[in-house]
């Protein structure tokens, strides 16, 4: 029997009970010192290493107080200059780089936070390294040292984890437009020094993450890989070149032949590539296979995985390593904390801790024979089978409805020009109509009511009554402000995805299934485990109640199918496209019910549409096609006089604008306040015909925008689009703000619209 090495690539750092989050936030509020945060971090690491015990190599250095890419910038001495000040200690500089310093905190010298963006196709966000032509690097390995020293003192078999030099450069941005690859020469000696120091401190293997190898790379980036790893070859430590989130495609040959000691592949998403890798890999190298899905929550089919692995193990012998496909950062920590998940769903799941257990089981089956884990395998087999056969997963009625779908039903009855005339007749909106994106402040009181209901302290009728009061208040405020199209304020929604997941069949919610989104922020994605259907209307009673309070139109508000999909843990037993179409059909019923109830404007939010873009450009068009088709399925069953809005909160539209246009929404509201309307270029170049509401007020900032600022933004917008197309709105929902911030900002917004109506009358 061969010996097989097991290891892990990274572990969630936030803590099963979000201990790190609470420690950080109390420190940021000034209630505790940094030492309290560091103590929590030390305890969490010790606990997490304990959970990983029994593996041959345990990651060290994957723990971060905010973000591991920011840690890398700090270790390489290239945090943004503006975050530094002689008076600040290390962690103050680090947090200032991460979070900026608000205008309100220091009006004389606000500091912009580093840009944040999505970590590949996950919902984790990293802080973008900033470079310019003069960037210099200098090793400051304090943080990894701290972790390494602790690991050694605890006797952990540690494997330091670094983000590799090529990915580090590629994930960053040159602020002056210079070529960041030119920095590689200066960067490599610092990496060499870092690796040498790790070697001196007793590291044998170092995991060096180069996830950009799963992207399409041009010749200069491929060359950078060669240069980097031929330079680092001189370092005595063994490098495990680690890739994840997809196949390497045409980069496989390159990756297999770099002068490193081993290569890790994501054998969940790129299983088909493993046999090619085997043939390309020089016979001295280790091949680490990520066989447990680090991106999803389902139990592994251990039988099938073993059948597949056995011949590989025989061929590779001790050169085979096994691991999760990627860091376990992206899944919740421990299923054992879940007490309320319905049976048998709970049996189908594996979170971080359980995934490591699957890994140990696989290795034992391969090294000591399946008999040595026969009972464990049998249990797993039953769980996997029960999921496959479950009537709560497979609902013939849902499948039949989908099979009967006719694509013609995804198109509006008439073209936009015809529809808008009918809508205008019905709605009687002024020029420069004002509206908001949907949510109003989720006050402590709203959250308290929800908690009291969950804890059984008030009954659902009392909760319903409390929410109606919130809605009435919200409508009153909007009427006083003089907004044109009102919203009910979404008080009843804990979260825009969770609210729908709670009501649709096929979804379940966890109690503790948190994953880090950025910094101390976590999300709790619902589990989308079965065919989706809508047992009853979900939003109609709130919408009609809100409408009954005003003669102005009140928008009905839904979360779109693509966003429900992209912000959930999704079943892996059918194509995501199919699951999304089921969601779309369920939402279509809701849209039609809203319309039948007299709601004249229905907004379907798709903030996560762009997030689902596949990493490889070659796969993107296919995704956009089905994602947009799903939106149309949900939205476009309505009559001409019903106005469909959608909202997306990002500013990169250039590459997707054609698809956005195909949604054929009557109005799209988008984030623009921060990008100073640049994105409208895309809409202009595409001759985007429908309504557009470019956000004029950055809701993520506590600063109060002036009337003049908003007028200026809208006039700029009017240079790109015709004034008749334009709406006036904030750039996202207001739920995270306070009422006393929202009211003056919206007052300014209404004043800006009024000014434009008076002064651009001739243009409209
Ligand atoms: N309607 C949602 C809100 O206003 C939209 C949120 C979002 O775009 N993320 O909160
Ligand atoms: Zn938004």
PDB file of N, CA and C in Angstrom, residues 429-430 433-436 440 474-475 477-487 550 552-553 728-730 734 742 746-747 749-750 754 757:
ATOM      1  N   UNK A 429     -45.178  60.376 -14.752  1.00  0.00           N
ATOM      2  CA  UNK A 429     -43.990  60.827 -14.012  1.00  0.00           C
ATOM      3  C   UNK A 429     -43.446  62.117 -14.608  1.00  0.00           C
ATOM      4  N   UNK A 430     -42.874  62.969 -13.781  1.00  0.00           N
ATOM      5  CA  UNK A 430     -42.233  64.180 -14.295  1.00  0.00           C
ATOM      6  C   UNK A 430     -40.915  63.809 -14.979  1.00  0.00           C
ATOM      7  N   UNK A 433     -37.353  61.745 -13.067  1.00  0.00           N
ATOM      8  CA  UNK A 433     -38.091  61.146 -11.953  1.00  0.00           C
ATOM      9  C   UNK A 433     -37.132  60.656 -10.860  1.00  0.00           C
ATOM     10  N   UNK A 434     -37.550  60.868  -9.626  1.00  0.00           N
ATOM     11  CA  UNK A 434     -36.702  60.455  -8.503  1.00  0.00           C
ATOM     12  C   UNK A 434     -37.224  59.163  -7.890  1.00  0.00           C
ATOM     13  N   UNK A 435     -36.298  58.324  -7.458  1.00  0.00           N
ATOM     14  CA  UNK A 435     -36.675  57.093  -6.756  1.00  0.00           C
ATOM     15  C   UNK A 435     -35.495  56.636  -5.906  1.00  0.00           C
ATOM     16  N   UNK A 436     -35.679  55.529  -5.184  1.00  0.00           N
ATOM     17  CA  UNK A 436     -34.568  54.937  -4.434  1.00  0.00           C
ATOM     18  C   UNK A 436     -34.460  53.475  -4.844  1.00  0.00           C
ATOM     19  N   UNK A 440     -34.709  51.003   3.017  1.00  0.00           N
ATOM     20  CA  UNK A 440     -34.454  52.151   3.889  1.00  0.00           C
ATOM     21  C   UNK A 440     -33.770  51.619   5.147  1.00  0.00           C
ATOM     22  N   UNK A 474     -42.039  54.734   6.412  1.00  0.00           N
ATOM     23  CA  UNK A 474     -41.162  54.885   5.249  1.00  0.00           C
ATOM     24  C   UNK A 474     -41.901  55.598   4.106  1.00  0.00           C
ATOM     25  N   UNK A 475     -43.147  55.219   3.894  1.00  0.00           N
ATOM     26  CA  UNK A 475     -43.934  55.866   2.832  1.00  0.00           C
ATOM     27  C   UNK A 475     -44.146  57.338   3.166  1.00  0.00           C
ATOM     28  N   UNK A 477     -42.305  59.334   4.975  1.00  0.00           N
ATOM     29  CA  UNK A 477     -41.074  60.106   4.782  1.00  0.00           C
ATOM     30  C   UNK A 477     -40.860  60.380   3.297  1.00  0.00           C
ATOM     31  N   UNK A 478     -41.074  59.396   2.472  1.00  0.00           N
ATOM     32  CA  UNK A 478     -40.835  59.589   1.038  1.00  0.00           C
ATOM     33  C   UNK A 478     -41.814  60.605   0.438  1.00  0.00           C
ATOM     34  N   UNK A 479     -43.060  60.559   0.931  1.00  0.00           N
ATOM     35  CA  UNK A 479     -44.026  61.547   0.429  1.00  0.00           C
ATOM     36  C   UNK A 479     -43.612  62.939   0.841  1.00  0.00           C
ATOM     37  N   UNK A 480     -43.184  63.076   2.077  1.00  0.00           N
ATOM     38  CA  UNK A 480     -42.746  64.387   2.549  1.00  0.00           C
ATOM     39  C   UNK A 480     -41.560  64.893   1.755  1.00  0.00           C
ATOM     40  N   UNK A 481     -40.680  63.971   1.424  1.00  0.00           N
ATOM     41  CA  UNK A 481     -39.506  64.372   0.654  1.00  0.00           C
ATOM     42  C   UNK A 481     -39.878  64.750  -0.776  1.00  0.00           C
ATOM     43  N   UNK A 482     -40.997  64.239  -1.247  1.00  0.00           N
ATOM     44  CA  UNK A 482     -41.410  64.550  -2.611  1.00  0.00           C
ATOM     45  C   UNK A 482     -40.796  63.636  -3.654  1.00  0.00           C
ATOM     46  N   UNK A 483     -40.448  62.416  -3.270  1.00  0.00           N
ATOM     47  CA  UNK A 483     -39.958  61.454  -4.272  1.00  0.00           C
ATOM     48  C   UNK A 483     -41.102  61.077  -5.207  1.00  0.00           C
ATOM     49  N   UNK A 484     -40.764  60.660  -6.415  1.00  0.00           N
ATOM     50  CA  UNK A 484     -41.806  60.368  -7.408  1.00  0.00           C
ATOM     51  C   UNK A 484     -42.228  58.913  -7.411  1.00  0.00           C
ATOM     52  N   UNK A 485     -41.275  58.010  -7.338  1.00  0.00           N
ATOM     53  CA  UNK A 485     -41.600  56.587  -7.287  1.00  0.00           C
ATOM     54  C   UNK A 485     -41.120  56.071  -5.937  1.00  0.00           C
ATOM     55  N   UNK A 486     -42.057  55.548  -5.165  1.00  0.00           N
ATOM     56  CA  UNK A 486     -41.746  55.175  -3.780  1.00  0.00           C
ATOM     57  C   UNK A 486     -41.411  53.692  -3.674  1.00  0.00           C
ATOM     58  N   UNK A 487     -40.887  53.327  -2.524  1.00  0.00           N
ATOM     59  CA  UNK A 487     -40.610  51.918  -2.207  1.00  0.00           C
ATOM     60  C   UNK A 487     -41.188  51.646  -0.825  1.00  0.00           C
ATOM     61  N   UNK A 550     -50.422  55.381  -0.580  1.00  0.00           N
ATOM     62  CA  UNK A 550     -49.975  56.523  -1.376  1.00  0.00           C
ATOM     63  C   UNK A 550     -50.628  56.521  -2.748  1.00  0.00           C
ATOM     64  N   UNK A 552     -48.908  57.893  -5.160  1.00  0.00           N
ATOM     65  CA  UNK A 552     -47.741  57.759  -6.035  1.00  0.00           C
ATOM     66  C   UNK A 552     -47.460  56.276  -6.267  1.00  0.00           C
ATOM     67  N   UNK A 553     -46.829  55.936  -7.392  1.00  0.00           N
ATOM     68  CA  UNK A 553     -46.521  54.517  -7.598  1.00  0.00           C
ATOM     69  C   UNK A 553     -45.494  54.020  -6.576  1.00  0.00           C
ATOM     70  N   UNK A 728     -33.267  59.683 -11.407  1.00  0.00           N
ATOM     71  CA  UNK A 728     -32.449  60.265 -10.339  1.00  0.00           C
ATOM     72  C   UNK A 728     -32.599  59.393  -9.093  1.00  0.00           C
ATOM     73  N   UNK A 729     -31.508  58.790  -8.653  1.00  0.00           N
ATOM     74  CA  UNK A 729     -31.589  57.848  -7.527  1.00  0.00           C
ATOM     75  C   UNK A 729     -30.216  57.679  -6.864  1.00  0.00           C
ATOM     76  N   UNK A 730     -30.206  57.175  -5.631  1.00  0.00           N
ATOM     77  CA  UNK A 730     -28.931  56.806  -5.011  1.00  0.00           C
ATOM     78  C   UNK A 730     -28.335  55.605  -5.741  1.00  0.00           C
ATOM     79  N   UNK A 734     -30.479  51.689   0.946  1.00  0.00           N
ATOM     80  CA  UNK A 734     -30.083  52.554   2.063  1.00  0.00           C
ATOM     81  C   UNK A 734     -30.081  51.818   3.398  1.00  0.00           C
ATOM     82  N   UNK A 742     -29.939  59.645   5.718  1.00  0.00           N
ATOM     83  CA  UNK A 742     -30.700  59.400   4.496  1.00  0.00           C
ATOM     84  C   UNK A 742     -31.596  60.582   4.139  1.00  0.00           C
ATOM     85  N   UNK A 746     -31.500  62.567   0.581  1.00  0.00           N
ATOM     86  CA  UNK A 746     -32.593  62.452  -0.384  1.00  0.00           C
ATOM     87  C   UNK A 746     -33.249  63.822  -0.635  1.00  0.00           C
ATOM     88  N   UNK A 747     -33.234  64.650   0.394  1.00  0.00           N
ATOM     89  CA  UNK A 747     -33.795  65.993   0.192  1.00  0.00           C
ATOM     90  C   UNK A 747     -32.969  66.715  -0.884  1.00  0.00           C
ATOM     91  N   UNK A 749     -31.278  65.309  -3.161  1.00  0.00           N
ATOM     92  CA  UNK A 749     -31.498  64.636  -4.442  1.00  0.00           C
ATOM     93  C   UNK A 749     -32.774  65.161  -5.115  1.00  0.00           C
ATOM     94  N   UNK A 750     -33.829  65.320  -4.319  1.00  0.00           N
ATOM     95  CA  UNK A 750     -35.083  65.828  -4.875  1.00  0.00           C
ATOM     96  C   UNK A 750     -34.889  67.269  -5.363  1.00  0.00           C
ATOM     97  N   UNK A 754     -35.454  68.760  -9.126  1.00  0.00           N
ATOM     98  CA  UNK A 754     -36.330  69.919  -9.400  1.00  0.00           C
ATOM     99  C   UNK A 754     -35.575  70.995 -10.176  1.00  0.00           C
ATOM    100  N   UNK A 757     -35.310  69.952 -13.713  1.00  0.00           N
ATOM    101  CA  UNK A 757     -36.591  70.094 -14.423  1.00  0.00           C
ATOM    102  C   UNK A 757     -36.781  71.541 -14.881  1.00  0.00           C
TER     103      UNK A 757
END
